[in-house]
Amino acid sequence: MKRFKLNRKKALKYTGVLLLILSVLAIWQRELIAYGLLQLAGQLEVMNNSRRFEELKKDTNFPDSLKAKIKIIEEARKFGMEKLGMKSSQNYTKIYDQKGEDILWNVSASYPYKLEAYEWKFPIVGKFSYKGYFDLEKAKKERDRLKNEGERINDKTIKFDTNIRSVSAWSTLGWFEDVLLSTNLERDEGDLVELILHELTHATLYVKDSVSFNENLANFVGEEGSKLFLEEKYGKDSEELNDYIFSLQDSKKYRNFMLLASSSLDSLYNSSSFLNEFSENQKEIAKQKYLNFIKLKIDTVSFSNKNWSKRFQERELNNTNFMSVRRYNSSQDTLKIIFEEKFNQDLKAFLKYFADKYPSL
């Protein structure tokens, strides 16, 4: 009987200590916990109010044109899992109706005078160079905090270049069943297949603290996988495949332009005079002068769709734009060499190589 009381006292003592620790953590990380709850609520809203493909295909009020897009998604999922060895899941078997409105936004930030991304740290998943919000006003608040207040780093207040962009798709990395947003049904077939394979790549392999690698790999697999899908479905010389390949040309021209421009901007930031002689005001003047030069240079790119140049020149350009292109595209040439020379364009073996090589979240 005494032993029972002793154990009970110890249990109460340890429970009290544990509750105290949890209380301290809750106070210390209250902003992180509040953010996590906000994101969870947004994710549950999407999941709980989405509709299964099977239900939509039976709905006589659901347009046949959109049912055809659902069929493409189902084919892309099957292709990715069976032909490319992607992880089997129920991801992208449901659709959430956005009613034409954006529902998720990413905030990104970069140091003002070097091409280095600001990173947010999260438990378990590690560092990310962007932060998602289901609430636009909260996204703007975080952007304004970094832009106007900045953060104290090495005894110096740094005010960051910032950007907000809407998000059309995301992967929860296996934590939840991923849902397709309805606006994606407006995409052409090749683009839609690319999106699905991109996100399924994340669900198959996502390396902690390696956002650039993860996005570059998913971009590469998405594009190459979409080509293989269209070739298998329609034929090597098909109009569908050729149209998709043609559609990639402008985006690749833009990527190459931005990667080259980012290298030149990097050289400016790392020049001896910029680092050692320029005042903060002189640095800002030199930076803006070069950014304006880059805006003018976009006219030298032979886009098929001239809206690429127009949209670029209307944009408020800063370091985050270059970091975004690097994040998704800086390793495309390297991955292509590995894909062709080491794996003889066997995309399944290529993806398996990386999945076996790196531990995934």
Tab-separated table of C-alpha atoms in Angstrom:
chain	number	residue	atom	x	y	z
A	1	MET	CA	0.000	0.000	0.000
A	2	LYS	CA	2.834	2.382	0.864
A	3	ARG	CA	4.562	1.559	-2.421
A	4	PHE	CA	1.364	2.499	-4.297
A	5	LYS	CA	1.202	5.859	-2.528
A	6	LEU	CA	4.870	6.517	-3.256
A	7	ASN	CA	4.437	5.766	-6.951
A	8	ARG	CA	1.334	7.898	-7.047
A	9	LYS	CA	3.194	10.818	-5.462
A	10	LYS	CA	6.001	10.435	-7.964
A	11	ALA	CA	3.515	10.270	-10.809
A	12	LEU	CA	1.820	13.457	-9.613
A	13	LYS	CA	5.197	15.136	-9.205
A	14	TYR	CA	6.343	14.181	-12.704
A	15	THR	CA	2.982	15.169	-14.162
A	16	GLY	CA	3.298	18.568	-12.516
A	17	VAL	CA	6.810	19.020	-13.889
A	18	LEU	CA	5.651	17.976	-17.368
A	19	LEU	CA	2.723	20.402	-17.261
A	20	LEU	CA	5.064	23.168	-16.138
A	21	ILE	CA	7.446	22.445	-19.023
A	22	LEU	CA	4.559	22.380	-21.508
A	23	SER	CA	3.238	25.665	-20.108
A	24	VAL	CA	6.643	27.308	-20.485
A	25	LEU	CA	6.918	25.987	-24.056
A	26	ALA	CA	3.426	27.271	-24.851
A	27	ILE	CA	4.369	30.761	-23.640
A	28	TRP	CA	7.798	30.690	-25.302
A	29	GLN	CA	6.457	29.422	-28.643
A	30	ARG	CA	3.009	31.010	-28.520
A	31	GLU	CA	3.403	32.646	-31.944
A	32	LEU	CA	4.490	29.368	-33.535
A	33	ILE	CA	1.612	27.501	-31.877
A	34	ALA	CA	-0.887	30.172	-32.978
A	35	TYR	CA	0.477	29.955	-36.531
A	36	GLY	CA	0.255	26.158	-36.497
A	37	LEU	CA	-3.363	26.246	-35.331
A	38	LEU	CA	-4.214	28.790	-38.034
A	39	GLN	CA	-2.683	26.598	-40.734
A	40	LEU	CA	-4.364	23.497	-39.337
A	41	ALA	CA	-7.737	25.243	-39.453
A	42	GLY	CA	-7.140	26.264	-43.066
A	43	GLN	CA	-6.036	22.772	-44.057
A	44	LEU	CA	-9.063	21.183	-42.369
A	45	GLU	CA	-11.364	23.661	-44.120
A	46	VAL	CA	-9.967	22.529	-47.471
A	47	MET	CA	-10.108	18.831	-46.596
A	48	ASN	CA	-13.565	18.826	-45.007
A	49	ASN	CA	-15.205	20.851	-47.771
A	50	SER	CA	-13.691	19.114	-50.780
A	51	ARG	CA	-15.436	16.544	-52.975
A	52	ARG	CA	-14.214	13.154	-54.149
A	53	PHE	CA	-13.627	12.628	-57.850
A	54	GLU	CA	-16.014	9.681	-57.832
A	55	GLU	CA	-18.783	11.890	-56.467
A	56	LEU	CA	-18.145	14.622	-59.044
A	57	LYS	CA	-18.107	12.187	-61.965
A	58	LYS	CA	-21.630	11.081	-61.005
A	59	ASP	CA	-22.881	14.663	-60.567
A	60	THR	CA	-24.972	15.603	-63.631
A	61	ASN	CA	-24.488	19.300	-62.826
A	62	PHE	CA	-20.698	19.028	-62.962
A	63	PRO	CA	-19.518	20.032	-66.495
A	64	ASP	CA	-18.268	17.291	-68.813
A	65	SER	CA	-15.242	19.451	-69.671
A	66	LEU	CA	-14.156	19.363	-66.020
A	67	LYS	CA	-14.894	15.648	-65.757
A	68	ALA	CA	-12.410	15.238	-68.612
A	69	LYS	CA	-9.811	17.100	-66.528
A	70	ILE	CA	-10.500	14.780	-63.585
A	71	LYS	CA	-9.838	11.831	-65.883
A	72	ILE	CA	-6.472	13.383	-66.820
A	73	ILE	CA	-5.564	13.777	-63.135
A	74	GLU	CA	-6.465	10.152	-62.464
A	75	GLU	CA	-4.323	9.071	-65.410
A	76	ALA	CA	-1.427	11.241	-64.203
A	77	ARG	CA	-1.645	9.783	-60.689
A	78	LYS	CA	-1.657	6.249	-62.050
A	79	PHE	CA	1.250	7.032	-64.377
A	80	GLY	CA	3.303	8.562	-61.562
A	81	MET	CA	2.746	5.702	-59.147
A	82	GLU	CA	2.953	2.798	-61.608
A	83	LYS	CA	5.436	4.026	-64.225
A	84	LEU	CA	7.631	6.380	-62.165
A	85	GLY	CA	7.558	4.581	-58.815
A	86	MET	CA	6.036	7.462	-56.879
A	87	LYS	CA	4.670	6.793	-53.413
A	88	SER	CA	1.157	5.352	-53.453
A	89	SER	CA	-1.426	7.573	-51.744
A	90	GLN	CA	-4.893	9.088	-52.041
A	91	ASN	CA	-3.405	12.503	-52.810
A	92	TYR	CA	-5.281	14.523	-55.439
A	93	THR	CA	-8.442	12.434	-55.517
A	94	LYS	CA	-10.512	15.325	-54.123
A	95	ILE	CA	-11.215	18.883	-55.302
A	96	TYR	CA	-11.835	22.011	-53.252
A	97	ASP	CA	-13.971	24.683	-54.926
A	98	GLN	CA	-12.178	28.011	-54.457
A	99	LYS	CA	-15.038	29.873	-56.132
A	100	GLY	CA	-12.428	31.739	-58.164
A	101	GLU	CA	-10.626	33.091	-55.093
A	102	ASP	CA	-7.069	32.510	-53.866
A	103	ILE	CA	-6.975	30.745	-50.492
A	104	LEU	CA	-3.269	30.356	-49.672
A	105	TRP	CA	-0.358	32.774	-49.932
A	106	ASN	CA	3.389	32.374	-49.476
A	107	VAL	CA	5.589	35.061	-47.960
A	108	SER	CA	9.249	35.030	-48.982
A	109	ALA	CA	12.111	37.331	-48.035
A	110	SER	CA	15.718	37.915	-48.998
A	111	TYR	CA	18.612	39.884	-47.591
A	112	PRO	CA	18.749	43.332	-49.241
A	113	TYR	CA	22.339	43.260	-50.513
A	114	LYS	CA	23.064	39.605	-51.117
A	115	LEU	CA	21.198	36.780	-52.810
A	116	GLU	CA	20.419	34.827	-49.684
A	117	ALA	CA	16.938	33.824	-48.598
A	118	TYR	CA	15.509	34.534	-45.170
A	119	GLU	CA	14.497	31.226	-43.596
A	120	TRP	CA	11.734	30.280	-41.187
A	121	LYS	CA	12.389	27.376	-38.820
A	122	PHE	CA	9.709	24.816	-37.974
A	123	PRO	CA	9.743	21.752	-35.712
A	124	ILE	CA	10.303	18.400	-37.471
A	125	VAL	CA	10.197	19.718	-41.070
A	126	GLY	CA	13.124	22.126	-40.597
A	127	LYS	CA	13.920	25.338	-42.484
A	128	PHE	CA	11.841	26.851	-45.274
A	129	SER	CA	12.544	29.891	-47.445
A	130	TYR	CA	8.832	30.713	-47.595
A	131	LYS	CA	5.950	30.719	-45.136
A	132	GLY	CA	2.366	29.901	-46.075
A	133	TYR	CA	-0.780	31.595	-44.792
A	134	PHE	CA	-4.462	30.857	-45.312
A	135	ASP	CA	-5.120	34.434	-44.119
A	136	LEU	CA	-3.920	37.151	-46.529
A	137	GLU	CA	-3.890	39.865	-43.857
A	138	LYS	CA	-1.601	37.781	-41.649
A	139	ALA	CA	0.645	37.172	-44.658
A	140	LYS	CA	0.832	40.929	-45.246
A	141	LYS	CA	1.597	41.490	-41.569
A	142	GLU	CA	4.556	39.089	-41.744
A	143	ARG	CA	5.748	40.693	-44.967
A	144	ASP	CA	5.531	44.180	-43.452
A	145	ARG	CA	7.341	43.054	-40.297
A	146	LEU	CA	10.328	41.827	-42.283
A	147	LYS	CA	10.255	44.740	-44.724
A	148	ASN	CA	9.701	47.657	-42.349
A	149	GLU	CA	10.884	46.473	-38.927
A	150	GLY	CA	13.367	43.795	-39.920
A	151	GLU	CA	15.260	41.598	-37.499
A	152	ARG	CA	18.329	42.039	-35.338
A	153	ILE	CA	21.141	39.896	-36.781
A	154	ASN	CA	24.753	40.130	-35.562
A	155	ASP	CA	24.048	43.414	-33.741
A	156	LYS	CA	22.572	44.977	-36.865
A	157	THR	CA	18.954	45.499	-37.906
A	158	ILE	CA	18.314	43.977	-41.322
A	159	LYS	CA	15.276	45.047	-43.334
A	160	PHE	CA	14.501	42.461	-45.990
A	161	ASP	CA	13.293	42.420	-49.565
A	162	THR	CA	9.891	40.714	-49.466
A	163	ASN	CA	7.231	39.211	-51.675
A	164	ILE	CA	3.785	37.619	-51.410
A	165	ARG	CA	2.387	35.273	-54.044
A	166	SER	CA	-0.701	33.111	-54.206
A	167	VAL	CA	-0.285	29.331	-54.159
A	168	SER	CA	-2.147	27.039	-56.562
A	169	ALA	CA	-1.016	23.701	-55.084
A	170	TRP	CA	0.976	22.358	-52.169
A	171	SER	CA	2.070	19.115	-50.573
A	172	THR	CA	1.534	18.361	-46.878
A	173	LEU	CA	4.371	15.797	-47.116
A	174	GLY	CA	2.167	12.925	-45.987
A	175	TRP	CA	0.683	14.647	-42.939
A	176	PHE	CA	-2.701	14.978	-44.660
A	177	GLU	CA	-4.393	13.823	-47.850
A	178	ASP	CA	-3.540	16.474	-50.435
A	179	VAL	CA	-6.441	18.159	-52.219
A	180	LEU	CA	-6.523	19.751	-55.677
A	181	LEU	CA	-7.717	23.361	-55.887
A	182	SER	CA	-10.444	23.948	-58.467
A	183	THR	CA	-8.625	26.668	-60.452
A	184	ASN	CA	-6.112	24.038	-61.564
A	185	LEU	CA	-8.820	22.490	-63.740
A	186	GLU	CA	-8.312	25.460	-66.078
A	187	ARG	CA	-4.813	24.217	-66.974
A	188	ASP	CA	-3.961	22.552	-70.275
A	189	GLU	CA	-3.366	18.804	-70.139
A	190	GLY	CA	0.448	18.881	-70.143
A	191	ASP	CA	0.567	21.621	-67.515
A	192	LEU	CA	-1.957	19.799	-65.321
A	193	VAL	CA	-0.025	16.523	-65.517
A	194	GLU	CA	3.193	18.398	-64.698
A	195	LEU	CA	1.580	19.910	-61.594
A	196	ILE	CA	0.345	16.534	-60.314
A	197	LEU	CA	3.715	14.836	-60.874
A	198	HIS	CA	5.529	17.782	-59.258
A	199	GLU	CA	3.470	17.482	-56.082
A	200	LEU	CA	3.619	13.669	-56.032
A	201	THR	CA	7.412	13.962	-56.205
A	202	HIS	CA	7.305	15.947	-52.947
A	203	ALA	CA	5.161	13.227	-51.376
A	204	THR	CA	7.709	10.629	-52.518
A	205	LEU	CA	10.863	12.470	-51.450
A	206	TYR	CA	11.280	15.621	-49.375
A	207	VAL	CA	14.663	16.248	-47.771
A	208	LYS	CA	14.742	18.276	-44.560
A	209	ASP	CA	16.346	21.752	-44.766
A	210	SER	CA	16.786	21.414	-48.554
A	211	VAL	CA	14.027	23.487	-50.152
A	212	SER	CA	16.042	24.314	-53.282
A	213	PHE	CA	16.924	20.668	-53.951
A	214	ASN	CA	13.338	19.556	-53.334
A	215	GLU	CA	11.811	22.147	-55.663
A	216	ASN	CA	14.417	21.662	-58.397
A	217	LEU	CA	13.877	17.897	-58.333
A	218	ALA	CA	10.079	18.232	-58.384
A	219	ASN	CA	10.266	20.731	-61.255
A	220	PHE	CA	12.502	18.427	-63.269
A	221	VAL	CA	10.446	15.285	-62.639
A	222	GLY	CA	7.207	17.181	-63.300
A	223	GLU	CA	8.326	18.385	-66.724
A	224	GLU	CA	10.077	15.209	-67.858
A	225	GLY	CA	7.269	13.076	-66.471
A	226	SER	CA	4.649	15.099	-68.328
A	227	LYS	CA	6.554	14.599	-71.592
A	228	LEU	CA	6.655	10.837	-71.009
A	229	PHE	CA	2.965	10.777	-70.116
A	230	LEU	CA	1.939	12.620	-73.282
A	231	GLU	CA	4.263	10.523	-75.433
A	232	GLU	CA	2.798	7.299	-74.059
A	233	LYS	CA	-0.785	8.534	-74.401
A	234	TYR	CA	-0.632	10.246	-77.793
A	235	GLY	CA	2.632	9.249	-79.479
A	236	LYS	CA	6.151	10.620	-79.894
A	237	ASP	CA	5.257	12.940	-82.787
A	238	SER	CA	1.834	13.921	-81.475
A	239	GLU	CA	0.451	17.433	-81.528
A	240	GLU	CA	-0.305	17.208	-77.793
A	241	LEU	CA	3.325	16.469	-76.903
A	242	ASN	CA	4.716	19.087	-79.283
A	243	ASP	CA	2.296	21.726	-77.966
A	244	TYR	CA	3.409	21.025	-74.393
A	245	ILE	CA	7.111	21.200	-75.300
A	246	PHE	CA	6.450	24.473	-77.138
A	247	SER	CA	4.600	25.844	-74.094
A	248	LEU	CA	7.726	25.306	-71.981
A	249	GLN	CA	9.940	27.436	-74.220
A	250	ASP	CA	8.925	30.847	-72.868
A	251	SER	CA	9.227	29.754	-69.242
A	252	LYS	CA	12.680	28.303	-69.945
A	253	LYS	CA	13.764	31.529	-71.655
A	254	TYR	CA	12.588	33.453	-68.603
A	255	ARG	CA	14.407	31.070	-66.236
A	256	ASN	CA	17.665	31.368	-68.163
A	257	PHE	CA	17.370	35.155	-68.310
A	258	MET	CA	16.754	35.405	-64.561
A	259	LEU	CA	19.516	32.954	-63.649
A	260	LEU	CA	22.009	34.909	-65.757
A	261	ALA	CA	20.781	38.206	-64.303
A	262	SER	CA	21.020	36.810	-60.765
A	263	SER	CA	24.654	35.843	-61.382
A	264	SER	CA	25.422	39.402	-62.515
A	265	LEU	CA	23.578	40.839	-59.522
A	266	ASP	CA	25.506	38.463	-57.274
A	267	SER	CA	28.756	39.783	-58.764
A	268	LEU	CA	27.692	43.342	-57.957
A	269	TYR	CA	26.885	42.462	-54.342
A	270	ASN	CA	30.207	40.665	-53.908
A	271	SER	CA	32.384	43.275	-55.601
A	272	SER	CA	35.099	44.831	-53.458
A	273	SER	CA	33.758	48.378	-53.781
A	274	PHE	CA	30.198	47.320	-52.915
A	275	LEU	CA	31.325	45.371	-49.843
A	276	ASN	CA	34.019	47.671	-48.514
A	277	GLU	CA	33.470	51.196	-49.825
A	278	PHE	CA	29.780	51.838	-50.453
A	279	SER	CA	27.517	53.341	-47.808
A	280	GLU	CA	24.038	51.867	-47.325
A	281	ASN	CA	22.618	54.641	-49.493
A	282	GLN	CA	25.160	54.002	-52.254
A	283	LYS	CA	24.405	50.288	-52.134
A	284	GLU	CA	20.697	50.955	-52.575
A	285	ILE	CA	21.302	53.308	-55.506
A	286	ALA	CA	23.607	50.800	-57.234
A	287	LYS	CA	21.116	47.995	-56.629
A	288	GLN	CA	18.110	49.889	-58.008
A	289	LYS	CA	20.115	51.049	-61.020
A	290	TYR	CA	20.988	47.459	-61.861
A	291	LEU	CA	17.430	46.209	-61.280
A	292	ASN	CA	16.135	48.860	-63.693
A	293	PHE	CA	18.755	47.743	-66.223
A	294	ILE	CA	17.532	44.143	-65.896
A	295	LYS	CA	13.953	45.293	-66.508
A	296	LEU	CA	15.034	46.909	-69.765
A	297	LYS	CA	17.071	43.869	-70.816
A	298	ILE	CA	14.000	41.618	-70.738
A	299	ASP	CA	13.077	43.059	-74.154
A	300	THR	CA	16.078	41.262	-75.644
A	301	VAL	CA	14.448	37.883	-74.886
A	302	SER	CA	12.469	36.490	-77.833
A	303	PHE	CA	9.314	35.367	-76.038
A	304	SER	CA	6.542	33.877	-78.163
A	305	ASN	CA	4.057	35.462	-75.768
A	306	LYS	CA	5.016	39.119	-75.274
A	307	ASN	CA	3.030	39.238	-72.024
A	308	TRP	CA	6.100	37.704	-70.348
A	309	SER	CA	8.042	40.934	-70.967
A	310	LYS	CA	5.110	43.172	-70.094
A	311	ARG	CA	4.364	41.453	-66.770
A	312	PHE	CA	8.044	41.484	-65.832
A	313	GLN	CA	8.435	45.213	-66.489
A	314	GLU	CA	5.317	46.008	-64.452
A	315	ARG	CA	6.598	44.016	-61.483
A	316	GLU	CA	8.249	45.537	-58.421
A	317	LEU	CA	11.594	43.781	-58.764
A	318	ASN	CA	13.746	42.830	-55.775
A	319	ASN	CA	16.024	40.019	-54.602
A	320	THR	CA	13.138	37.656	-53.825
A	321	ASN	CA	12.338	37.358	-57.541
A	322	PHE	CA	15.822	36.055	-58.282
A	323	MET	CA	15.824	33.773	-55.253
A	324	SER	CA	12.511	32.269	-56.350
A	325	VAL	CA	13.874	31.376	-59.794
A	326	ARG	CA	17.011	29.912	-58.208
A	327	ARG	CA	14.939	27.952	-55.699
A	328	TYR	CA	13.031	26.147	-58.433
A	329	ASN	CA	15.454	26.118	-61.357
A	330	SER	CA	19.122	26.592	-60.405
A	331	SER	CA	19.922	22.863	-60.649
A	332	GLN	CA	17.965	21.957	-63.793
A	333	ASP	CA	21.044	21.616	-66.015
A	334	THR	CA	22.826	19.438	-63.442
A	335	LEU	CA	19.787	17.198	-63.016
A	336	LYS	CA	19.438	16.896	-66.793
A	337	ILE	CA	23.053	15.707	-67.117
A	338	ILE	CA	22.530	13.099	-64.376
A	339	PHE	CA	19.238	12.028	-65.979
A	340	GLU	CA	20.756	11.581	-69.427
A	341	GLU	CA	24.269	10.350	-68.693
A	342	LYS	CA	23.803	8.260	-65.554
A	343	PHE	CA	20.284	6.925	-66.105
A	344	ASN	CA	19.908	7.044	-69.899
A	345	GLN	CA	16.675	9.047	-69.487
A	346	ASP	CA	15.078	6.411	-67.238
A	347	LEU	CA	12.988	8.713	-65.045
A	348	LYS	CA	11.835	5.959	-62.675
A	349	ALA	CA	15.433	4.897	-61.941
A	350	PHE	CA	16.440	8.559	-61.668
A	351	LEU	CA	13.808	9.290	-59.003
A	352	LYS	CA	14.521	6.040	-57.152
A	353	TYR	CA	18.212	6.961	-56.988
A	354	PHE	CA	17.472	10.152	-55.079
A	355	ALA	CA	14.753	8.533	-52.943
A	356	ASP	CA	17.249	5.852	-51.876
A	357	LYS	CA	20.095	8.323	-51.418
A	358	TYR	CA	18.369	10.837	-49.153
A	359	PRO	CA	16.199	10.327	-46.058
A	360	SER	CA	12.742	11.785	-46.571
A	361	LEU	CA	10.484	13.498	-44.063
